[in-house]
CSV table of C-alpha atoms and ligand atoms in Angstrom, one decimal:
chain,number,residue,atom,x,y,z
Z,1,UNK,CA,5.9,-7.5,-20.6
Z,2,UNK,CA,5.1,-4.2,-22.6
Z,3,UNK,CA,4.0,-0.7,-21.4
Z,4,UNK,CA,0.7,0.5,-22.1
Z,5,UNK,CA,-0.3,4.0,-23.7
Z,6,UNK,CA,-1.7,5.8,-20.5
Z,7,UNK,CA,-5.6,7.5,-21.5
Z,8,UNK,CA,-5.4,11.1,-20.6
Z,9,UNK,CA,-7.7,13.2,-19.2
Z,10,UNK,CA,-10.7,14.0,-21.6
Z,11,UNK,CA,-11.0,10.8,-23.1
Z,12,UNK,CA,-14.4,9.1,-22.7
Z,13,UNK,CA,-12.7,5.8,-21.6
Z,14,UNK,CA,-12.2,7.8,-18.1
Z,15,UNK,CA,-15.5,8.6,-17.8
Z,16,UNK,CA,-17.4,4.8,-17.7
Z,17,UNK,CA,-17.9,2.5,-15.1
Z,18,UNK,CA,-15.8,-0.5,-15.3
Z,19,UNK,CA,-17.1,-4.2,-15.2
Z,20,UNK,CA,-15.7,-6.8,-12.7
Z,21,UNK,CA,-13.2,-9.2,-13.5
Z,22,UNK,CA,-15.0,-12.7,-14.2
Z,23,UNK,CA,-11.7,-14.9,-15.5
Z,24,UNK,CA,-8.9,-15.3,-13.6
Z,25,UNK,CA,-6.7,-16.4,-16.7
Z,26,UNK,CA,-3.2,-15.9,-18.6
Z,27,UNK,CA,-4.9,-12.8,-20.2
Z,28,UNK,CA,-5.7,-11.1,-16.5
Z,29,UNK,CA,-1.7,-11.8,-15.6
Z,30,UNK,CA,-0.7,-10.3,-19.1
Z,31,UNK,CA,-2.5,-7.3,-18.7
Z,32,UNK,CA,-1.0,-6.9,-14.8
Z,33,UNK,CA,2.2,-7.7,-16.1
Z,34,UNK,CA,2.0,-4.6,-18.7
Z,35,UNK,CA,0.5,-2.0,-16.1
Z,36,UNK,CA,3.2,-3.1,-13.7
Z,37,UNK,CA,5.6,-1.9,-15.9
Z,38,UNK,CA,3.9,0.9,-17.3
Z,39,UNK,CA,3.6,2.2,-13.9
Z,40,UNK,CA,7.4,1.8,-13.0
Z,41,UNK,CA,8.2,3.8,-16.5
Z,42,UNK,CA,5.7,6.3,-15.4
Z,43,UNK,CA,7.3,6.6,-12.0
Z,44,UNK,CA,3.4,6.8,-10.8
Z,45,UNK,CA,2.1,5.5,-7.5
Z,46,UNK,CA,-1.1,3.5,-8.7
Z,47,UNK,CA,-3.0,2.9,-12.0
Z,48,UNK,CA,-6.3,1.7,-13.0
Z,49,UNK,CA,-7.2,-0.3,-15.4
Z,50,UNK,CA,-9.2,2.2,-17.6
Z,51,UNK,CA,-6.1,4.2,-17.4
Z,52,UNK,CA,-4.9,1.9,-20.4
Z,53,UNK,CA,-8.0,1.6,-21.6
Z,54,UNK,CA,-9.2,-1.4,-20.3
Z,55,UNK,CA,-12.8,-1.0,-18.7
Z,56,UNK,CA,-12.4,-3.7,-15.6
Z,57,UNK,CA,-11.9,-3.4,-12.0
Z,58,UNK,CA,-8.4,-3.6,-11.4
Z,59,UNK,CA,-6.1,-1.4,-10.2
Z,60,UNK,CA,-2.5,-1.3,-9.2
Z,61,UNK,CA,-0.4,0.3,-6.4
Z,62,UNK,CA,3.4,0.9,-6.0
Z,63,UNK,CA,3.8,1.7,-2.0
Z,64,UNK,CA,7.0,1.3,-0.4
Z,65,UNK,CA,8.4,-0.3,-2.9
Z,66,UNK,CA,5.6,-3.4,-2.9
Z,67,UNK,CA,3.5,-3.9,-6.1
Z,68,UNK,CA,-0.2,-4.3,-4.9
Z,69,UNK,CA,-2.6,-5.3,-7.2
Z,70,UNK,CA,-6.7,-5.5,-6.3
Z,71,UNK,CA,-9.2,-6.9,-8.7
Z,72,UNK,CA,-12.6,-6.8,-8.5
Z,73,UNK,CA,-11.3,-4.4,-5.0
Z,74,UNK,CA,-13.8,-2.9,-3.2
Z,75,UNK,CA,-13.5,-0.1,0.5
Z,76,UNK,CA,-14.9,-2.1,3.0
Z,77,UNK,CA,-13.7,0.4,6.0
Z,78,UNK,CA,-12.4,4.3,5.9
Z,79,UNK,CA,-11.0,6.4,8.9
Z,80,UNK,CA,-9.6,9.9,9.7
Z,81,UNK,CA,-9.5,12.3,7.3
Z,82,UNK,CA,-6.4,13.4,5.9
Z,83,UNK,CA,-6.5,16.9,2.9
Z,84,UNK,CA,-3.1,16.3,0.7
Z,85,UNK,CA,-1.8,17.6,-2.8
Z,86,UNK,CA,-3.0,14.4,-5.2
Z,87,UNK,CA,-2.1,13.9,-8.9
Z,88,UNK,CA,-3.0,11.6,-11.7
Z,89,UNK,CA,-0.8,10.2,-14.5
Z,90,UNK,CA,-4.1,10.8,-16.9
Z,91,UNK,CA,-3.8,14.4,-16.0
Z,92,UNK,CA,0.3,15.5,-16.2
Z,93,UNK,CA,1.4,18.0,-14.2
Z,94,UNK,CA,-1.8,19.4,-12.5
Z,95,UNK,CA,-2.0,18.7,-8.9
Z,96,UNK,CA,-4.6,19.6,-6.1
Z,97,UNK,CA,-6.2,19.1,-2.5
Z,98,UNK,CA,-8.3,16.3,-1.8
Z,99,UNK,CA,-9.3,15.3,1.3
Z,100,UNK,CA,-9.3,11.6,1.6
Z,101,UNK,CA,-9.9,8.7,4.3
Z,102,UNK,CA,-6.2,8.7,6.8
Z,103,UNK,CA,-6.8,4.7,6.9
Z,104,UNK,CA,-9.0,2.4,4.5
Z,105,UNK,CA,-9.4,-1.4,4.5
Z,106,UNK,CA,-9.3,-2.8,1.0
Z,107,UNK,CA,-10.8,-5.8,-0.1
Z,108,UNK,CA,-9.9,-7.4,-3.1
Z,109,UNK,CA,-8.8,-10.2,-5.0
Z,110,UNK,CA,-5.3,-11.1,-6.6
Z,111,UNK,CA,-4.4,-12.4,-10.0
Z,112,UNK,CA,-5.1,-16.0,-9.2
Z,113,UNK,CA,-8.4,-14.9,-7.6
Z,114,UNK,CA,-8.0,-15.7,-4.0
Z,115,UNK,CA,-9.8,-12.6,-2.0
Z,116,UNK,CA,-7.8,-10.6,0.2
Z,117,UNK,CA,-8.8,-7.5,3.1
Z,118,UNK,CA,-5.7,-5.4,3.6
Z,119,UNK,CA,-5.5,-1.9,6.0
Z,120,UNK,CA,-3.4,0.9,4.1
Z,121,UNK,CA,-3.0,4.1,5.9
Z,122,UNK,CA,-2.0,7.7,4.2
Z,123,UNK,CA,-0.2,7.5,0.8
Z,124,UNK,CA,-1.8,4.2,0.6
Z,125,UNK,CA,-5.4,5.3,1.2
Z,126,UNK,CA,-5.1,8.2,-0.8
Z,127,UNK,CA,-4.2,5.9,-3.3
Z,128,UNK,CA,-6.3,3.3,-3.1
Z,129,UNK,CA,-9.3,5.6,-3.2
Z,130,UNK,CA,-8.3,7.3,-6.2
Z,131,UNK,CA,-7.6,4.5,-7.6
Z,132,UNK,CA,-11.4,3.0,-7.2
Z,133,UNK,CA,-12.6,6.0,-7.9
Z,134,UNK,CA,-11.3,5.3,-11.8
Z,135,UNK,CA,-13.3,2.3,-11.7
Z,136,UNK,CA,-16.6,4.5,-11.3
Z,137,UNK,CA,-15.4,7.1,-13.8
Z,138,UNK,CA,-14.3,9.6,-11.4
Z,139,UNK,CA,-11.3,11.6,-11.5
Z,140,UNK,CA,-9.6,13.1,-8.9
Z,141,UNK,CA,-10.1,16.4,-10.4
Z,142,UNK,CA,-13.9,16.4,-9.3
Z,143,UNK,CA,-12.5,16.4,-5.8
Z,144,UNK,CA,-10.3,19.1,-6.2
Z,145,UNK,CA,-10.7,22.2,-3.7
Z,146,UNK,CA,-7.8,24.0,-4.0
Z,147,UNK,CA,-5.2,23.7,-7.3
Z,148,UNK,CA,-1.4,23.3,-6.3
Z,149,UNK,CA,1.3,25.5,-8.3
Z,150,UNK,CA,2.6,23.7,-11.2
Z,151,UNK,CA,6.1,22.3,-11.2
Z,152,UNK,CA,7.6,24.7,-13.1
Z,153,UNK,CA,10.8,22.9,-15.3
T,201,LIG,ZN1,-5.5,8.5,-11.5
């Protein structure tokens, strides 16, 4: 395993639509492997494959402690609404409001490619959303309606 340089914001690589997944191979579990641990050095909540410059559609999450991962994922179901402060490890220390879905069902599949419909609700959501949102070339910053105060050091 190995971390990954994280793209930040203003690189093009953000900006594209990412291609599905079509091999479900050794190359697929390396590249998890590395954004697993890139995302525990980061200390982030999810990451997307672009994010390390990769243009598929995979994505990672970190909630409560269990490593998700979702290829090829898609939002099948979103409920509730819920407006929180959101960041992005491609864009340090800015934070803002989004409103996202309070509950979503993913569907995705895993690294050995068998599908999978899960319900996340709150951090979750929020996450998983953003998260597919870097698969379309969106960033959360788009979304934003109100900046947070920096963290000031
Ligand atoms: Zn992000």
């Amino acid at each position: 395993m190995a971390t990954r340089n994280i793209v930040k914001e203003g690189d093009s690589v953000l900006a594209k639509k990412c291609r599905p997944v079509e091999r479900y191979d050794e190359k697929l579990a390396l590249l998890l492997d590395d954004m697993i641990e890139t995302l525990k050095q980061a200390g982030g909540v999810g990451l997307a494959a672009p994010q390390v410059g990769i243009l598929r559609r995979i994505f990672i999450m970190d909630i409560n402690d269990e490593i998700i991962e979702a290829i090829n994922p898609e939002i099948i179901k979103r409920s509730g609404k819920v407006r929180d402060v959101e960041g992005c490890l491609s864009v340090p220390n800015r934070w803002g409001y989004v409103t996202r879905p309070k509950s979503v069902v993913l569907r995705a599949y895993d690294r050995n490619g068998n599908l999978y419909e899960r319900k996340f609700t709150d951090l979750g959501a929020r996450c998983a959303c953003h998260e597919s949102d870097h698969l379309e070339g969106q960033l959360f910053t788009a979304l934003v309606d109100e900046w947070a105060e920096p963290e000031r050091e």
